[in-house]
mmCIF file of C-alpha atoms in Angstrom:
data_model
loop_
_atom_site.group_PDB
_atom_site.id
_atom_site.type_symbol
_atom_site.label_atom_id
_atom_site.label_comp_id
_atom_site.label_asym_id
_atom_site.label_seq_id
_atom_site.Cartn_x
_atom_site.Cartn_y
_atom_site.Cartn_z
ATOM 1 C CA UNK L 1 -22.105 317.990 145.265
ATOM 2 C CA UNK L 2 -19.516 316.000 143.275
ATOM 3 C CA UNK L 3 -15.996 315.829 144.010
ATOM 4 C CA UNK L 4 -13.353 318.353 142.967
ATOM 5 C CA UNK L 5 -10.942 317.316 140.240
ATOM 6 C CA UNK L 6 -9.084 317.721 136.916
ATOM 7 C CA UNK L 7 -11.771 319.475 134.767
ATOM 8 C CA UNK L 8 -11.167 320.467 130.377
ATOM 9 C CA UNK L 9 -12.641 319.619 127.393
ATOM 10 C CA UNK L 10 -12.434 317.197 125.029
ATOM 11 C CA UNK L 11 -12.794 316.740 121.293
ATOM 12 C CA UNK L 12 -12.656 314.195 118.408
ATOM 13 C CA UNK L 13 -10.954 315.743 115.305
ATOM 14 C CA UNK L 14 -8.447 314.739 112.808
ATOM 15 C CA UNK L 15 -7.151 316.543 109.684
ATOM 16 C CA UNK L 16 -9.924 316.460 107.700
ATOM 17 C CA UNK L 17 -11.455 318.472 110.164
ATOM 18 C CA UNK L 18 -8.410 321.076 110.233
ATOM 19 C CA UNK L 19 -10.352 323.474 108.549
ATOM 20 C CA UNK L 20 -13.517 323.906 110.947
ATOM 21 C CA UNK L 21 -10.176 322.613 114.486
ATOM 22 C CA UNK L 22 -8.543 326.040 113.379
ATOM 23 C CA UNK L 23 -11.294 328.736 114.067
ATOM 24 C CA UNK L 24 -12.459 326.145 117.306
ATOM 25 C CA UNK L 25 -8.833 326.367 118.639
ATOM 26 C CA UNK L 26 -8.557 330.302 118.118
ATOM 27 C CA UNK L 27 -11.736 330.883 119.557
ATOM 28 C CA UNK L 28 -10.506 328.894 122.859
ATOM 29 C CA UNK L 29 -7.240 330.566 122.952
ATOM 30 C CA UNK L 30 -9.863 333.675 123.383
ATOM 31 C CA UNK L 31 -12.085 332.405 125.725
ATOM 32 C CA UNK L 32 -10.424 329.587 128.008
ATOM 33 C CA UNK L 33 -6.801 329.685 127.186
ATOM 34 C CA UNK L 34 -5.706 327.595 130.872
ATOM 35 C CA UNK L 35 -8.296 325.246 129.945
ATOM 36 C CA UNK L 36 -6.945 321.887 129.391
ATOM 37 C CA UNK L 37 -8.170 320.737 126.504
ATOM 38 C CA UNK L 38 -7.516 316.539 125.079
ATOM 39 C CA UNK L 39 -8.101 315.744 120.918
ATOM 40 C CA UNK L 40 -8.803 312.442 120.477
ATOM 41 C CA UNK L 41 -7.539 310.674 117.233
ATOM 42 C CA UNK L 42 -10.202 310.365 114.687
ATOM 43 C CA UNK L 43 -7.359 308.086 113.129
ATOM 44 C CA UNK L 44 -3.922 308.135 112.310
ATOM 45 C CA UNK L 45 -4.210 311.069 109.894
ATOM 46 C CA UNK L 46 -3.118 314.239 112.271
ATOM 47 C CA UNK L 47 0.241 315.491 111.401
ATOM 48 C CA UNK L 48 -1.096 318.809 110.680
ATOM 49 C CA UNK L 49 -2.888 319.155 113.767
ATOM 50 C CA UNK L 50 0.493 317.848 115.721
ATOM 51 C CA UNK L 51 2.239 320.794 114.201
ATOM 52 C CA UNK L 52 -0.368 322.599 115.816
ATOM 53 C CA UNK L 53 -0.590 321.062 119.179
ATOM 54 C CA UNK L 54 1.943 323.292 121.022
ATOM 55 C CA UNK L 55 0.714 326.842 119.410
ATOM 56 C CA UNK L 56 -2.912 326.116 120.702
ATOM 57 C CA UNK L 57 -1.694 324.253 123.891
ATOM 58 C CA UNK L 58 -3.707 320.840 123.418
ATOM 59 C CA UNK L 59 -2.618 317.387 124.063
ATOM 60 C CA UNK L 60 -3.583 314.244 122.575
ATOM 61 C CA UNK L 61 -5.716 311.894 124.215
ATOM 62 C CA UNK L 62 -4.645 308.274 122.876
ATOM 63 C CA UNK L 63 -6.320 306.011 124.936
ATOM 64 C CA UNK L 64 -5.564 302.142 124.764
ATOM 65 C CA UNK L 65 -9.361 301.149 123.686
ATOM 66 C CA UNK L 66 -9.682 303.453 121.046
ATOM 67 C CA UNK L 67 -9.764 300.111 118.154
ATOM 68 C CA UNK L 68 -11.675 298.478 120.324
ATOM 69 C CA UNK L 69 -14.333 301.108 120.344
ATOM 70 C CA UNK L 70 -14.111 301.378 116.558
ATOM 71 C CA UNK L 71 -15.634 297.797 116.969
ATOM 72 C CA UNK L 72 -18.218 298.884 119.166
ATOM 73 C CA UNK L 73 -19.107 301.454 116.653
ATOM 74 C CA UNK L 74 -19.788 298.656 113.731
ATOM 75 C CA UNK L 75 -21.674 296.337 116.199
ATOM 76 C CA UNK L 76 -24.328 299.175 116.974
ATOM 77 C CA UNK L 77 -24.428 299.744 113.423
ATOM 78 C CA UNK L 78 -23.586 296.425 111.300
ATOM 79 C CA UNK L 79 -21.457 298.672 108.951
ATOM 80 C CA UNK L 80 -17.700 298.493 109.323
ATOM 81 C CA UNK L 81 -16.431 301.843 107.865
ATOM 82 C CA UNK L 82 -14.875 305.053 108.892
ATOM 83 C CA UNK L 83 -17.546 306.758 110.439
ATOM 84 C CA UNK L 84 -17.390 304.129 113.316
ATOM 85 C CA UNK L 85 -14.083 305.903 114.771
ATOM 86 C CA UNK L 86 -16.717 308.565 115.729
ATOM 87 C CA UNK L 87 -17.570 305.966 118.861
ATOM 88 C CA UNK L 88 -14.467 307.001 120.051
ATOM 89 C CA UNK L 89 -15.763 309.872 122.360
ATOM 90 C CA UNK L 90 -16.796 307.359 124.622
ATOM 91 C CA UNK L 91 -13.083 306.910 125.791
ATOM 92 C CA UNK L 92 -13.897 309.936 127.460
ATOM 93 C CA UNK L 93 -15.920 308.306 130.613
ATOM 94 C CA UNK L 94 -12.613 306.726 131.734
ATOM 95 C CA UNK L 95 -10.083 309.446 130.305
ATOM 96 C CA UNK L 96 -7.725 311.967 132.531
ATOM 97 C CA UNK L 97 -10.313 314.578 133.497
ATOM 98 C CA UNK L 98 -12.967 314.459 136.260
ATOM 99 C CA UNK L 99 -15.351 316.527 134.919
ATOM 100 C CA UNK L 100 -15.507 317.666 131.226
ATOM 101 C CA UNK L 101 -17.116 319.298 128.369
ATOM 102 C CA UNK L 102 -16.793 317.443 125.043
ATOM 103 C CA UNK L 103 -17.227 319.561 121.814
ATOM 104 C CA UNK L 104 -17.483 318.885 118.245
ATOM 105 C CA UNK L 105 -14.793 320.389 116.223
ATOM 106 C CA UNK L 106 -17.479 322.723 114.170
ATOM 107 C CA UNK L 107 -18.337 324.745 117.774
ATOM 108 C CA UNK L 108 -16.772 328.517 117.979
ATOM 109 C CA UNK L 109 -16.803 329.144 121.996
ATOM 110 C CA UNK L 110 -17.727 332.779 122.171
ATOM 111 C CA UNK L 111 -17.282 332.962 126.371
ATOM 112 C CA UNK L 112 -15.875 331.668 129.290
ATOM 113 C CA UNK L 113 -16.708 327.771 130.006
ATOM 114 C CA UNK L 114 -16.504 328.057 133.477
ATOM 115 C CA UNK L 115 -20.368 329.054 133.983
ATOM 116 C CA UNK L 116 -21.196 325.333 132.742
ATOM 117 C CA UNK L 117 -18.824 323.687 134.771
ATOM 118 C CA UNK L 118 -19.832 325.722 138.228
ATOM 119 C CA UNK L 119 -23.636 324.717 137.274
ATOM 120 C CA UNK L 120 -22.813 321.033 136.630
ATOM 121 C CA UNK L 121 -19.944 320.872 139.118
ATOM 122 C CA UNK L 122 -22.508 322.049 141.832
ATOM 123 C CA UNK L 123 -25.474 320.005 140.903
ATOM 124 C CA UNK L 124 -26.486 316.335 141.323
ATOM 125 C CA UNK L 125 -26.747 315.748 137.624
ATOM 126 C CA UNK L 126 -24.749 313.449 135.884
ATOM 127 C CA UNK L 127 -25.422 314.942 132.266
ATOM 128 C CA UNK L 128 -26.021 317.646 130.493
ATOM 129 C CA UNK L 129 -26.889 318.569 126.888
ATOM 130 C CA UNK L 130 -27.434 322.027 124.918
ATOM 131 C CA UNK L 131 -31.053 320.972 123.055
ATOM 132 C CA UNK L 132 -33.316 318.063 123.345
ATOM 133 C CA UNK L 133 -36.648 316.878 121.381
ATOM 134 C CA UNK L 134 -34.276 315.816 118.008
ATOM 135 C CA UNK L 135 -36.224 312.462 117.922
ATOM 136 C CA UNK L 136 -35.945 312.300 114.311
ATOM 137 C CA UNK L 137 -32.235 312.607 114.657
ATOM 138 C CA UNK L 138 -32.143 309.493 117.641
ATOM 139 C CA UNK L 139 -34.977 307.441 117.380
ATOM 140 C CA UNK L 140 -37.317 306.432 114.706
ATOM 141 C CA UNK L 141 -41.180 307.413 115.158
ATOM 142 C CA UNK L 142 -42.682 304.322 116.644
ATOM 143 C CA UNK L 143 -43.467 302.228 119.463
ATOM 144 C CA UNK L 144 -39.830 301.868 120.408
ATOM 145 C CA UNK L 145 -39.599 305.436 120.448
ATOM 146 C CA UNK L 146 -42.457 305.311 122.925
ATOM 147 C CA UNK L 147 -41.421 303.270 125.442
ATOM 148 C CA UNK L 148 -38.411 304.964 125.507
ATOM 149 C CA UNK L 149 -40.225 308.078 125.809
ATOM 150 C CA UNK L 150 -42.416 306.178 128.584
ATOM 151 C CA UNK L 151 -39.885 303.791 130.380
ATOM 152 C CA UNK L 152 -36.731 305.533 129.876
ATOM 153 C CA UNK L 153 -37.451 309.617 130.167
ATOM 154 C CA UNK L 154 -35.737 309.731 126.783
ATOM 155 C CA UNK L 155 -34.968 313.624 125.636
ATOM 156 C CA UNK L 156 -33.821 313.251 122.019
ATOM 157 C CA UNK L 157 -30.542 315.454 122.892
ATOM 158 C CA UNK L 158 -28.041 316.365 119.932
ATOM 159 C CA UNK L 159 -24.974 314.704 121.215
ATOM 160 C CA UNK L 160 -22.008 317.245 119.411
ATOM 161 C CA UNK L 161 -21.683 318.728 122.746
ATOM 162 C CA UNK L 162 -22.281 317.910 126.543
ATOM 163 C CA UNK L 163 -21.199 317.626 129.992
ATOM 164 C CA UNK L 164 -20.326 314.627 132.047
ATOM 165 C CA UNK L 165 -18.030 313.249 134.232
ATOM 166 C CA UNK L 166 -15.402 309.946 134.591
ATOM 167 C CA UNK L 167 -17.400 306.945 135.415
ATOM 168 C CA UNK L 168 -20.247 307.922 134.044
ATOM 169 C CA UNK L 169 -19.872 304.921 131.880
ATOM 170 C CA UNK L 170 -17.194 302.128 131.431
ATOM 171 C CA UNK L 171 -15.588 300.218 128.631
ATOM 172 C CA UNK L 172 -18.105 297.219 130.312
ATOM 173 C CA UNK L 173 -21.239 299.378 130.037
ATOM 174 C CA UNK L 174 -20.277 300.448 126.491
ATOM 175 C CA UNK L 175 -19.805 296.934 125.239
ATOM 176 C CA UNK L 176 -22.923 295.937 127.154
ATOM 177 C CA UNK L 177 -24.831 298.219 125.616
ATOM 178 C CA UNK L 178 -23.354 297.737 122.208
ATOM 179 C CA UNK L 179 -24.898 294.106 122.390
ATOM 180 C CA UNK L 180 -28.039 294.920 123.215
ATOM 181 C CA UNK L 181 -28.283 298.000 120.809
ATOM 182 C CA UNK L 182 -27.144 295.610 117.727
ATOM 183 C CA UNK L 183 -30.422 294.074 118.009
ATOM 184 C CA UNK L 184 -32.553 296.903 118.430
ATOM 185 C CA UNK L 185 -30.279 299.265 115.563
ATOM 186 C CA UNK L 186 -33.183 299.427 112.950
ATOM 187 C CA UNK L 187 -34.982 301.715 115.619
ATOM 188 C CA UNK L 188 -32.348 304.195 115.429
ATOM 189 C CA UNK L 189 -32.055 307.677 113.212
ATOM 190 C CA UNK L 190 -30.661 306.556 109.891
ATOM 191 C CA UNK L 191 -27.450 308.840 109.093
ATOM 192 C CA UNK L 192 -26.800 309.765 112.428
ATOM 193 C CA UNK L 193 -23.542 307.556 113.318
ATOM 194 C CA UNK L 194 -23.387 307.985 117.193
ATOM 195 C CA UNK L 195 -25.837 309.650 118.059
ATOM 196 C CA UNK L 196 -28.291 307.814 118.903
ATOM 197 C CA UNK L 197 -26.271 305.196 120.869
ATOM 198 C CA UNK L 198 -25.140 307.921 122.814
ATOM 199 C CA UNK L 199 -28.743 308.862 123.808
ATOM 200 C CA UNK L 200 -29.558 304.951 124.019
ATOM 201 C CA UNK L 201 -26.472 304.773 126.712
ATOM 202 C CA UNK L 202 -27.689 307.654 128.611
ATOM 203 C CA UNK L 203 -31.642 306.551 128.622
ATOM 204 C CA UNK L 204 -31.002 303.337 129.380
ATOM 205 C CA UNK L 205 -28.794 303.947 132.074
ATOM 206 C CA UNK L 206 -30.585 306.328 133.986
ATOM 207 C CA UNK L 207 -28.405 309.139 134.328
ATOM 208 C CA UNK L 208 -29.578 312.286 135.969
ATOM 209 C CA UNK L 209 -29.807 314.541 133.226
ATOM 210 C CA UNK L 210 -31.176 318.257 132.510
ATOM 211 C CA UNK L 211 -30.722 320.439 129.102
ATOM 212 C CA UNK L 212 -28.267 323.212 129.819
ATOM 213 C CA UNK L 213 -30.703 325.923 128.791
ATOM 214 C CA UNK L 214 -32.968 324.796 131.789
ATOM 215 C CA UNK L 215 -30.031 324.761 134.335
ATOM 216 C CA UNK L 216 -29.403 328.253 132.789
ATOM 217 C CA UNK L 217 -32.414 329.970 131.511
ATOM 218 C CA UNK L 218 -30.748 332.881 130.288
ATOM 219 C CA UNK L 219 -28.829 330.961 127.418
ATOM 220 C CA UNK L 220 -30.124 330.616 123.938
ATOM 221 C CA UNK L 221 -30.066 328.333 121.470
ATOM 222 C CA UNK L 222 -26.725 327.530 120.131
ATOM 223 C CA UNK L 223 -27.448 326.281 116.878
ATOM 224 C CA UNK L 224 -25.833 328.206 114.100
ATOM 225 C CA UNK L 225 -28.554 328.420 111.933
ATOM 226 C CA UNK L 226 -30.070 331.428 114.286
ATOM 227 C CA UNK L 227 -28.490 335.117 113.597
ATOM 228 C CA UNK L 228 -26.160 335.622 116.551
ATOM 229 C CA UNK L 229 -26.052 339.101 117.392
ATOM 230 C CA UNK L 230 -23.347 340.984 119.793
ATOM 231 C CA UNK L 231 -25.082 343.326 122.401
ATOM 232 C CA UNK L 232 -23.990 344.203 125.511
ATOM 233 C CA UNK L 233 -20.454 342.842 125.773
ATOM 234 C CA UNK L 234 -22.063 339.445 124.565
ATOM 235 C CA UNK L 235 -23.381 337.039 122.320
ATOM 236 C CA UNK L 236 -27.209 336.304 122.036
ATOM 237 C CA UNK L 237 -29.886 334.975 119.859
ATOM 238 C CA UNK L 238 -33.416 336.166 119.741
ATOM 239 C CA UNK L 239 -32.274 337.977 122.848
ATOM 240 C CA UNK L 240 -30.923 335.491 125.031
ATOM 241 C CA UNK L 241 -27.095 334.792 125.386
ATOM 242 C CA UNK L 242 -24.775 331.769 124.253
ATOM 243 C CA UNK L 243 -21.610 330.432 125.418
ATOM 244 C CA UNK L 244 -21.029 328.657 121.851
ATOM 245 C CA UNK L 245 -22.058 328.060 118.438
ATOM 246 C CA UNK L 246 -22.352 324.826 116.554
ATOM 247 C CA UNK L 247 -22.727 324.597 112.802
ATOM 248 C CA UNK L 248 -24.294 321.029 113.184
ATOM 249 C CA UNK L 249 -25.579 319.600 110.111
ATOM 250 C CA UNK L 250 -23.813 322.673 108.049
ATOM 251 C CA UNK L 251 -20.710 322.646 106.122
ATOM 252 C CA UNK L 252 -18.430 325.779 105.910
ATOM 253 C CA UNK L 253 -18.092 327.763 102.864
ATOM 254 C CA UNK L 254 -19.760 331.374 101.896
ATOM 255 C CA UNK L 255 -23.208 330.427 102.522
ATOM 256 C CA UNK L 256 -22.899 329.187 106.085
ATOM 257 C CA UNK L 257 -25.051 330.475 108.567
ATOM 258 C CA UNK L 258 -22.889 333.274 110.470
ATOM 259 C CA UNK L 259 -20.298 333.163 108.110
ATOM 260 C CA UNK L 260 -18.205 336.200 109.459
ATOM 261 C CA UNK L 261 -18.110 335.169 112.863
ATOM 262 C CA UNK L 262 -16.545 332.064 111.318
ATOM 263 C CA UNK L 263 -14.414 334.016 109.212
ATOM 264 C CA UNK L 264 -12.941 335.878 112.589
ATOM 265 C CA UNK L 265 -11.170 333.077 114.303
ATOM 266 C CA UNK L 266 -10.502 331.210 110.868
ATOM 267 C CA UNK L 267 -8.225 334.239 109.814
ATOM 268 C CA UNK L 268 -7.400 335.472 113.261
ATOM 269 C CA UNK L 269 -3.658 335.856 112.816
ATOM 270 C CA UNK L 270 -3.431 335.260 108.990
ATOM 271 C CA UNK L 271 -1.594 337.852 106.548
ATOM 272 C CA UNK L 272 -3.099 339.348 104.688
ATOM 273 C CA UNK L 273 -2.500 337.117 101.229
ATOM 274 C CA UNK L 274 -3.986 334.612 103.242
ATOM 275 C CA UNK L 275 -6.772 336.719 104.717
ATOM 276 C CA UNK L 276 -7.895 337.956 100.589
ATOM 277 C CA UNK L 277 -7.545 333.851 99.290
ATOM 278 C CA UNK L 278 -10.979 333.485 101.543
ATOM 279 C CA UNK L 279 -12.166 336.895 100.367
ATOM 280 C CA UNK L 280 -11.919 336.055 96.634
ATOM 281 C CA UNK L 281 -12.727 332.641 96.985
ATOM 282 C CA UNK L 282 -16.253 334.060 98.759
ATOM 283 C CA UNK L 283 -16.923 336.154 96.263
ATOM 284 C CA UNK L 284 -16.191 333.934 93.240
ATOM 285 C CA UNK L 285 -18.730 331.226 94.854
ATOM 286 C CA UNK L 286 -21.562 333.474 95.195
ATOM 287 C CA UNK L 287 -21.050 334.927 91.288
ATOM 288 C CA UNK L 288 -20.996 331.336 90.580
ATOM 289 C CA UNK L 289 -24.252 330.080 92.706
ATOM 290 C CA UNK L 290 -25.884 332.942 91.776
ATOM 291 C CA UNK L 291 -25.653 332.540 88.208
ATOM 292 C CA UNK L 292 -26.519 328.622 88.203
ATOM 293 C CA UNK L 293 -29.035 329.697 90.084
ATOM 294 C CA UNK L 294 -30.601 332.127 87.511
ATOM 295 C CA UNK L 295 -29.552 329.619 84.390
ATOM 296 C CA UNK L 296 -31.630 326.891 86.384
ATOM 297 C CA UNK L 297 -34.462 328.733 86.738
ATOM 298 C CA UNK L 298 -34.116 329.915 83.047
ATOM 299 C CA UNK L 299 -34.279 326.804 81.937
ATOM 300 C CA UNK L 300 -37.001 325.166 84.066
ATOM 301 C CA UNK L 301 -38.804 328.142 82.706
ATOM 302 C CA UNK L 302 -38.236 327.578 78.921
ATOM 303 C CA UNK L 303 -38.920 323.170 79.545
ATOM 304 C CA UNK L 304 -41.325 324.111 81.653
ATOM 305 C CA UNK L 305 -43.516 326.100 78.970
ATOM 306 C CA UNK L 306 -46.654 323.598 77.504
ATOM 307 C CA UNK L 307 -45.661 322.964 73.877
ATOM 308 C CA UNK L 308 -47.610 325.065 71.332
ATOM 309 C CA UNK L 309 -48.816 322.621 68.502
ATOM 310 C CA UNK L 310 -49.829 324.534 64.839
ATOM 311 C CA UNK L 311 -53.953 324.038 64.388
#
């Protein structure tokens, strides 16, 4: 049993982000509107989600290590660009709240929270995650990924959303870790930023850890790529229910998986000028795809077609 305390989520987001933050707020506002929820600074650029901060009730969660971690980020990678600011979400394990639920900022939450926390809250885990068995996505096929496998328990776990708690981890472990995972970086998943130091953190510390779909056997998958379907008073794929949805590795735009239940929080509250911009713009990019589509395979047809040579 773990000790009672300040429990919320947090996320990572800036700007750029604003237009997948606005549907993710909204569908909090729904769901868990007295949950306290912290954005941490991608960087600098979030003026529009500060004019935003008070409507959706969210603070900012500018911790003092936040650089420092950016340097973290391009030790466990040897790259030094903007994609290490995404090592940020390990201010987290020292931030204001005890227990917490981070979320990437391309999640809808389509129920209460408070299901995960009780289960976590009331368990002697110290982490859980939605899916596991992403290896390809962590760890590279190989002997390292073995003895990881072997040594460490690894999981593979997709690491855009998951419960912990403070002290998990400190800035020490993290910079610990970041030393020895600078020599070891060509094992990791190429194109996969922090995820697979966050795995490498949790494996080779030896937290207690158990996929949330195991703690709860009821809940699906919530990976937007599956049709979500609404059925008695909630939200389920292939039957089983989900808390969330996250559209990882998917950008938004009219061919998204689950498009309309995207489309509900993103124009939640919008007039209706507003509202028809997304409706045209829709329905212009599917003409559009549609036709290049049908002039591509035109033309692959006509190039395509063995040359006929007189006799």
């Amino acid at each position: 049993m773990k000790t009672l305390g300040k429990v919320g989520i947090y996320c990572l987001a800036n700007d750029q982000v604003l237009e997948w933050m606005i549907p993710f707020l909204e569908s909090l506002k729904a769901y868990e509107p007295e949950c306290p929820l912290y954005v941490i600074p991608f960087n600098d650029n979030i003026s529009q989600l500060s004019k935003i901060s008070q409507k959706y009730n969210f603070n900012f969660y500018r911790d003092i290590n936040l650089e420092l971690l950016d340097g973290v980020g391009a030790k466990v990678r040897g790259i030094d660009d903007i994609h290490n600011h995404r090592f940020r979400i390990f201010s987290i394990f020292w931030g204001p709240l005890e227990h917490f639920i981070f979320l990437d900022s391309d999640i809808i939450v389509l129920d209460s929270l408070q299901e995960l926390f009780r289960t976590y809250i009331n368990s002697e885990l110290e982490f859980m995650y939605y899916y596991r068995g992403i290896f390809d996505q962590v760890y590279k096929e190989g002997e390292f990924r073995d003895k990881m496998i072997r040594e460490h328990r690894a999981n593979g776990f997709n690491a855009g959303s998951f419960i912990s708690s403070r002290g998990a981890f400190s800035l020490d472990d993290i910079q610990e870790l970041a030393e020895q995972a600078a020599t070891i970086r060509q094992h990791f998943a190429d194109n996969c930023i922090v995820q697979p130091f966050v795995n490498y953190c949790v494996d080779i510390k030896g937290l207690k850890t158990q996929a949330i779909t195991e703690a709860i056997p009821d809940l699906g998958s919530e990976w937007a790529k599956f049709k979500i379907e609404f059925a008695d008073n909630t939200h389920k794929v292939n039957g089983k229910r989900i808390l969330y949805t996250h559209w990882a590795g998917f950008g938004h735009g009219p061919n998204m998986p689950n498009r309309d239940l995207f489309l509900k929080y993103r124009l939640k509250n919008l007039s209706w000028p507003w509202r028809w911009q997304y409706v045209i713009r829709d329905h212009l990019t599917t003409i559009f795809r549609t036709w290049k589509s049908r002039l591509s395979k035109k033309l692959k047809g006509l190039l395509g077609k063995p040359e006929t040579k007189p006799l």
